[in-house]
GROMACS .gro file of C-alpha atoms in nm:
model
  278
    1UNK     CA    1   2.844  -1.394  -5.360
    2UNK     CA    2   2.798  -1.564  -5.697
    3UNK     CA    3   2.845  -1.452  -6.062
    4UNK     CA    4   2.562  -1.500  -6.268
    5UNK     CA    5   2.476  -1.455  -6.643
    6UNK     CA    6   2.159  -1.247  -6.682
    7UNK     CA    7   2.046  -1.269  -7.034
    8UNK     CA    8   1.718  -1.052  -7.128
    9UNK     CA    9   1.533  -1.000  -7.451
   10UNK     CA   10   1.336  -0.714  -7.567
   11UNK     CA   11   1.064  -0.657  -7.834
   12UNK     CA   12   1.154  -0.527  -8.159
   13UNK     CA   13   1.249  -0.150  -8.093
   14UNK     CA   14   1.457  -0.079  -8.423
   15UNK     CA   15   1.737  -0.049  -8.259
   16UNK     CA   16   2.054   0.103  -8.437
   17UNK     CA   17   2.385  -0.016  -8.429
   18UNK     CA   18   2.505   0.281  -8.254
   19UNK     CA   19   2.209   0.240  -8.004
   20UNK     CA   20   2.362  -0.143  -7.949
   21UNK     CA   21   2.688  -0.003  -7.859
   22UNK     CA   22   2.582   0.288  -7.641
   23UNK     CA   23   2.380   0.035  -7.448
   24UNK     CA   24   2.682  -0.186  -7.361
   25UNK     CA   25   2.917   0.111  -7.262
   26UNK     CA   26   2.648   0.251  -7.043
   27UNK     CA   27   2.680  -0.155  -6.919
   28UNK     CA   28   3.019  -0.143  -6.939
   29UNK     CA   29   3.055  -0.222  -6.523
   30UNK     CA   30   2.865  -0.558  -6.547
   31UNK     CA   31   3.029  -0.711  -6.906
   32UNK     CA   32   2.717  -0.581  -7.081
   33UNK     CA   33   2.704  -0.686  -7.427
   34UNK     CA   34   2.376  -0.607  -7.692
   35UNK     CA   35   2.263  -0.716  -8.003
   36UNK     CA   36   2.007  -0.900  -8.196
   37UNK     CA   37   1.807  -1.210  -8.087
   38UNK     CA   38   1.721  -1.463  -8.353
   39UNK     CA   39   1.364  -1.340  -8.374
   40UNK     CA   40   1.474  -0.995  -8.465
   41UNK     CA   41   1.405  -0.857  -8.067
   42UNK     CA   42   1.654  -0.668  -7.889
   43UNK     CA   43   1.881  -0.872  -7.669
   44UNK     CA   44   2.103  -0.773  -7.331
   45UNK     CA   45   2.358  -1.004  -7.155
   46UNK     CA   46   2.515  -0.886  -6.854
   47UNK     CA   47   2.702  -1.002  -6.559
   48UNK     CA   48   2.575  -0.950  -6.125
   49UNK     CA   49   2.727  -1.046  -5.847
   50UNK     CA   50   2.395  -1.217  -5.626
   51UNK     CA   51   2.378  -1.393  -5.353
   52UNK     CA   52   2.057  -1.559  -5.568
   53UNK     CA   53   1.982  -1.585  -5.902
   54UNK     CA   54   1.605  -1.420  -5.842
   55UNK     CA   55   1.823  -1.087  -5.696
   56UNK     CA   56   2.036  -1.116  -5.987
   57UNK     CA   57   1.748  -1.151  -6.292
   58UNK     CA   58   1.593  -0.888  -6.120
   59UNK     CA   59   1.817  -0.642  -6.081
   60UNK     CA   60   1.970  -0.761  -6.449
   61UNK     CA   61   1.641  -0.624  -6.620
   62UNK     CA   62   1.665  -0.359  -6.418
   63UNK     CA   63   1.990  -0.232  -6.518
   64UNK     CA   64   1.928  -0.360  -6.879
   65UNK     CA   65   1.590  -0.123  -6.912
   66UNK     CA   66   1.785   0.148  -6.776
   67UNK     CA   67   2.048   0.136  -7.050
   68UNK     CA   68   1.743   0.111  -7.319
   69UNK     CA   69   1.599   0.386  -7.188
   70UNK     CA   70   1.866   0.654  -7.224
   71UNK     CA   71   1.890   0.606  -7.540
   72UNK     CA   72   1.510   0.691  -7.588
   73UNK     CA   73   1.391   0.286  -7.630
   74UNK     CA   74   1.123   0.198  -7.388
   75UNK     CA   75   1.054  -0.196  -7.514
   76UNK     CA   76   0.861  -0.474  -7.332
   77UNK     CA   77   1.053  -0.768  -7.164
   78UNK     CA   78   0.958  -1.060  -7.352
   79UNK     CA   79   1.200  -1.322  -7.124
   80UNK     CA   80   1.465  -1.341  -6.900
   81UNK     CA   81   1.719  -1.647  -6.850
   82UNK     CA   82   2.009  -1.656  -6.559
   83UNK     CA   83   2.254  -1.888  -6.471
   84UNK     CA   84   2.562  -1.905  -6.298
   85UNK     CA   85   2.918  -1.785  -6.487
   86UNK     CA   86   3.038  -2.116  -6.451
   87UNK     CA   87   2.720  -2.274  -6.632
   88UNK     CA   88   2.760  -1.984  -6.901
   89UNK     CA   89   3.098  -2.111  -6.971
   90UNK     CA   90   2.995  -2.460  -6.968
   91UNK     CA   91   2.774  -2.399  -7.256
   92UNK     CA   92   2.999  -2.157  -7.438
   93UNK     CA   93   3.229  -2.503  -7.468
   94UNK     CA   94   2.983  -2.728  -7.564
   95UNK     CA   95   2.978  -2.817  -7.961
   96UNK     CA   96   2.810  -2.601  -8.168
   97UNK     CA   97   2.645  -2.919  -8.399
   98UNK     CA   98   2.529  -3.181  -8.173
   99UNK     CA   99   2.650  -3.547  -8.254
  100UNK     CA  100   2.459  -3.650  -8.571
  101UNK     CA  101   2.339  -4.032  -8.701
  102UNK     CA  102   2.216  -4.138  -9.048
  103UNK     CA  103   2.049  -4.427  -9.074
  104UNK     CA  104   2.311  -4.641  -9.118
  105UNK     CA  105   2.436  -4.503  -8.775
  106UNK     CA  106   2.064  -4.529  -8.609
  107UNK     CA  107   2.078  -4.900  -8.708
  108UNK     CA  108   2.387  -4.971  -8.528
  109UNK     CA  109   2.281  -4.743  -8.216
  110UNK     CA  110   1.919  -4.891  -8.232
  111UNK     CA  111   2.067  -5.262  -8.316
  112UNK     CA  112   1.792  -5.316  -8.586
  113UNK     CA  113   1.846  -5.289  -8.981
  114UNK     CA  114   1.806  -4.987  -9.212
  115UNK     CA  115   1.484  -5.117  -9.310
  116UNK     CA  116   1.369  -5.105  -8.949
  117UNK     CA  117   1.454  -4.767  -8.897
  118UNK     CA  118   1.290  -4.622  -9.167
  119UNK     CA  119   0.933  -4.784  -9.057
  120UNK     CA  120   1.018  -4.682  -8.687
  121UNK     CA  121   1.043  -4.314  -8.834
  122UNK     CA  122   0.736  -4.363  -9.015
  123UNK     CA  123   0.527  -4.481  -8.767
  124UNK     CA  124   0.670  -4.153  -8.525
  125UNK     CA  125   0.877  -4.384  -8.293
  126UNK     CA  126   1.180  -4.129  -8.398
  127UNK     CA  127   1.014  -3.884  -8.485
  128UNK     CA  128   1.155  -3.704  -8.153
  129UNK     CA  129   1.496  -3.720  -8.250
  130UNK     CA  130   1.471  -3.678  -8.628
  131UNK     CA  131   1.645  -3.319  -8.683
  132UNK     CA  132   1.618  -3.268  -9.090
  133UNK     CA  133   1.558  -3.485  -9.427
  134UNK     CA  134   1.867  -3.420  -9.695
  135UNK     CA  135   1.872  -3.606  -9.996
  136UNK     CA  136   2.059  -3.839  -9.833
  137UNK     CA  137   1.898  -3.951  -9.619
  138UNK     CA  138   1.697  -3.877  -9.244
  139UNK     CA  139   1.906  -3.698  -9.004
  140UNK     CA  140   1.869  -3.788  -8.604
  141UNK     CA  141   2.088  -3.654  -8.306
  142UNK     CA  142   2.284  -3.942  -8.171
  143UNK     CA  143   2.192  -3.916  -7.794
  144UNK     CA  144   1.843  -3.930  -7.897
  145UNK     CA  145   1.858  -4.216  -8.052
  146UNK     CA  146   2.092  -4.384  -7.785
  147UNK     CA  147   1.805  -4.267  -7.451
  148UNK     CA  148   1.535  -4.428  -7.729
  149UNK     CA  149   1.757  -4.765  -7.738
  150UNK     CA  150   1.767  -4.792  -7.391
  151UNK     CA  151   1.366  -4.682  -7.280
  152UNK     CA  152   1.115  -4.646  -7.559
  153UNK     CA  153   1.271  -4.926  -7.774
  154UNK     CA  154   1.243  -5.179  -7.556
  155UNK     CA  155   0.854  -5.062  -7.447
  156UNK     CA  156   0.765  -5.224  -7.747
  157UNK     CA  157   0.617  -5.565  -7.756
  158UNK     CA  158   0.759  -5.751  -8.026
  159UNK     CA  159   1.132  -5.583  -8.109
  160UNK     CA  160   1.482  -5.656  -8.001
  161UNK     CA  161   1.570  -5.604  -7.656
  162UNK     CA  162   1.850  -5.428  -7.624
  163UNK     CA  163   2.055  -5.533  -7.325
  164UNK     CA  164   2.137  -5.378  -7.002
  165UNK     CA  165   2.444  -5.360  -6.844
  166UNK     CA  166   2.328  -5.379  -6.511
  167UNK     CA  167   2.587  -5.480  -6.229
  168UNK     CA  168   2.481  -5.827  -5.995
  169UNK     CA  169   2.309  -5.585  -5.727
  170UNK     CA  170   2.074  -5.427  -6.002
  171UNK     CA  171   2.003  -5.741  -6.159
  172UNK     CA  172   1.911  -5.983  -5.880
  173UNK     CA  173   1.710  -5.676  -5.735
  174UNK     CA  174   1.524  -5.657  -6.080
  175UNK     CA  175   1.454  -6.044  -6.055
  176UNK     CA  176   1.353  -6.016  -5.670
  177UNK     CA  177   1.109  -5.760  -5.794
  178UNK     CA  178   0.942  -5.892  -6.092
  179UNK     CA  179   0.917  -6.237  -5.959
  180UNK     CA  180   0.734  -6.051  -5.626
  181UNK     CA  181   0.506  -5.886  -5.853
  182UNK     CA  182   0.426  -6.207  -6.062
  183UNK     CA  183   0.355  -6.375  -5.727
  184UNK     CA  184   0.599  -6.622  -5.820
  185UNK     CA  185   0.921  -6.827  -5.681
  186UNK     CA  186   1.158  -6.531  -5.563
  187UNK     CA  187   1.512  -6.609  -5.642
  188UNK     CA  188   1.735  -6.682  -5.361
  189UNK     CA  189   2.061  -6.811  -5.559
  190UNK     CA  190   2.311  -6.552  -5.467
  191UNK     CA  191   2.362  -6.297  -5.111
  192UNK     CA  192   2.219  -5.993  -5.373
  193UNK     CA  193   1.936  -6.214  -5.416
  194UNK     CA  194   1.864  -6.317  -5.039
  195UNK     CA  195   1.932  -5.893  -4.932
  196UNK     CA  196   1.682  -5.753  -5.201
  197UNK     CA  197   1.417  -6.045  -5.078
  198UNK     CA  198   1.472  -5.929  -4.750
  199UNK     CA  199   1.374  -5.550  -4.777
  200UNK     CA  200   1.018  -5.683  -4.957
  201UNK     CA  201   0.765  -5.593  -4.692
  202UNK     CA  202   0.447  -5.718  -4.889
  203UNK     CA  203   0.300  -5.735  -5.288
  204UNK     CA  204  -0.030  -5.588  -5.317
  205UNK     CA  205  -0.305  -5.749  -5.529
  206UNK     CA  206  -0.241  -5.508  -5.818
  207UNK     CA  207   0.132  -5.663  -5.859
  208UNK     CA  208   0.292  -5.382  -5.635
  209UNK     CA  209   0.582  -5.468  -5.380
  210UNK     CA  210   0.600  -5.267  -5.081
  211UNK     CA  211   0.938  -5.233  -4.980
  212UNK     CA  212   1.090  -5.167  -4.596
  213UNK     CA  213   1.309  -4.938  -4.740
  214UNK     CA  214   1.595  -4.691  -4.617
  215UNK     CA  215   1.760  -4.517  -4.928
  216UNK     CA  216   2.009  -4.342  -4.697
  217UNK     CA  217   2.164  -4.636  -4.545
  218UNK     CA  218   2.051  -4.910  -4.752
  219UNK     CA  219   2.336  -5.064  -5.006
  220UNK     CA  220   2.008  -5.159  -5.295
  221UNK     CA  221   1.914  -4.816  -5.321
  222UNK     CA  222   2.154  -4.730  -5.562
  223UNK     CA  223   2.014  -5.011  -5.719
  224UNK     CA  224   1.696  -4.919  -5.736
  225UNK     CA  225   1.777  -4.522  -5.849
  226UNK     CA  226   1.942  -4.732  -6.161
  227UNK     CA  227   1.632  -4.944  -6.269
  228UNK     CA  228   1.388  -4.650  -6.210
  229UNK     CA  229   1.639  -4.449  -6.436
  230UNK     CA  230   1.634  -4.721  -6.712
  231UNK     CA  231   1.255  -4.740  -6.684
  232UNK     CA  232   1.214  -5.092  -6.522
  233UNK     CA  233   1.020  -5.007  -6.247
  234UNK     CA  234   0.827  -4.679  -6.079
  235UNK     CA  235   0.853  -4.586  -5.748
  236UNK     CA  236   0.650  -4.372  -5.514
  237UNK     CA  237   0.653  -4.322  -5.141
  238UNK     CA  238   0.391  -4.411  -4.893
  239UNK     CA  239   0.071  -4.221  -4.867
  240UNK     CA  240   0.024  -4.119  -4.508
  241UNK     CA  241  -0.305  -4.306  -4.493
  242UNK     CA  242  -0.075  -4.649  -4.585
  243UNK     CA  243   0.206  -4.590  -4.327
  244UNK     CA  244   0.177  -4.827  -4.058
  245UNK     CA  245   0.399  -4.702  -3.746
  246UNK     CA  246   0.742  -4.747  -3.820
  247UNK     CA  247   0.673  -4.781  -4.220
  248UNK     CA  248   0.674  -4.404  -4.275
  249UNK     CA  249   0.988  -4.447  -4.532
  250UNK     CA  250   0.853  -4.788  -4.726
  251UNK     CA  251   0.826  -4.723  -5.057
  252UNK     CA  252   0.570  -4.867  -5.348
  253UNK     CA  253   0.744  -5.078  -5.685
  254UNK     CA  254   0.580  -5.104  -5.955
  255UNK     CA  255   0.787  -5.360  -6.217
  256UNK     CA  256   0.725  -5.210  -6.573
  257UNK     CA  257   0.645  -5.453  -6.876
  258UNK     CA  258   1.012  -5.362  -6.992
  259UNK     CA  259   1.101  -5.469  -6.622
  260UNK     CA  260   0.950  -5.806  -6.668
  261UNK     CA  261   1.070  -5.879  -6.962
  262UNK     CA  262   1.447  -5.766  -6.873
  263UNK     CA  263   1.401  -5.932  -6.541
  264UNK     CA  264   1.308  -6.280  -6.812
  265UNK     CA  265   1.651  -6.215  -6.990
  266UNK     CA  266   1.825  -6.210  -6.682
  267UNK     CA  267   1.674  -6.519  -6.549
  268UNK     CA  268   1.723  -6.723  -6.868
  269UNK     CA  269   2.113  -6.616  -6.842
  270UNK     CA  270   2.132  -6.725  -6.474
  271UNK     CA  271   1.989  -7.057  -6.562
  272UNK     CA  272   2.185  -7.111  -6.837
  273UNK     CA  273   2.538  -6.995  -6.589
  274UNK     CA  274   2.416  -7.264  -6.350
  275UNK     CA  275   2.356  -7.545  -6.616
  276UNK     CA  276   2.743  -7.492  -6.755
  277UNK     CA  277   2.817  -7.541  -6.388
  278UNK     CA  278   2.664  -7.850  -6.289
   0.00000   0.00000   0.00000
């Protein structure tokens, strides 16, 4: 059996104070608590013991409308949200004010100048992650700002790429890829290189590699879950009319204009590694 937090709100009843505390004695058995929502409604929190979270927000709003009712409110249920007592308390300790940037701070994150972030926020590029305008200045939440650096920044043709730290595996993979896609030489210059070329099973005519692929046992797919996540490349499985017999598990690559152009970076900075060598 599992604890879960069953939060439900109520329309606006006019609910009285004393109504609010009736409710959570009558509640008293499952931690009830009530008050106010935001919005004005009437909100419940209590606490079931489920063997499901679908048992438990059921039987939450059941117990919940039961406490509204003796004291003469019948409101409608407006929403419901449950989640274990160990995710409740996991959000109870997160920071009330997420991590904040100005634009001095976006320009470091973004590694462009002040200048640039104020057109990127004009033209709507931040807009996502701009919180408020004081009279100091735009306001932006930090993580934002730090997933844009990484994925829509570097969509753009034309700005700074921001680099990658991806490990040897991830990066010859990348280069295996791209260069597959391009239909050009494939890189062979190091045992990543030669194991990545190896699980290519063909490129289709649209610049897609086919992969022989085995995520459960094969040491690239870690690899690959790390370039999909940095938006390098798209994957999809095999459609059942494109598995051949034994291909059922290949999977479809398709290397991303940020892929090819990271997968340009790290071939410029191999060459260059070799050419100190020699």
């Amino acid at each position: 059996m599992t604890q879960f937090s069953v939060y439900v709100e109520f329309t606006d009843s006019g609910t009285t104070p004393e109504a609010f505390v009736d409710i959570a004695e009558d509640l008293t058995a499952y931690g009830g608590t009530a008050g106010t929502a935001p919005n004005g409604n009437l909100s419940i929190r209590l606490f079931v013991e489920s063997d499901s979270a679908v048992d438990a927000g059921n039987r939450g709003v059941e117990y919940a409308q039961g406490a509204a009712m003796k004291q003469g409110i019948h409101p409608a249920v407006v929403g419901i949200e449950v989640m274990t007592e160990a995710e409740f308390d996991r959000r109870l300790a997160e920071p009330l004010v997420p991590e904040l940037a100005g634009v001095a701070e976006a320009a470091d994150i973004i590694q462009v100048s002040r200048t640039r972030v104020s057109q990127l926020l004009d033209a709507g590029d931040l807009k996502p992650h701009h919180l408020q305008t004081l009279a100091s200045g735009p306001v932006f939440s930090a993580d934002g700002l730090r997933r844009y650096a990484v994925t829509e920044h570097n969509r753009t043709r034309g700005v700074r790429l921001t680099p990658l730290a991806l490990s040897p595996a991830e990066r010859a993979l990348l280069e295996v890829l791209a260069a597959s896609a391009a239909k050009t030489t494939v890189p062979a210059t190091t045992e990543e290189h030669q194991l990545a070329a190896a699980a290519i099973e063909s490129v289709a005519d649209a610049g897609q590699v086919r992969l022989h692929w085995q995520p459960a046992s094969s040491d690239l797919a870690d690899a690959l879950d790390v370039l999909a996540g940095h938006k390098l490349i798209r994957t999809r499985g095999v459609f059942r009319k494109e598995a051949d017999a034994g291909h059922e598990d290949d999977l479809v690559v398709t290397v991303l204009n940020k892929g090819h152009r990271h997968a340009g970076i790290a071939a410029q900075a191999a060459d260059a590694e070799q050419d100190e060598v020699r």
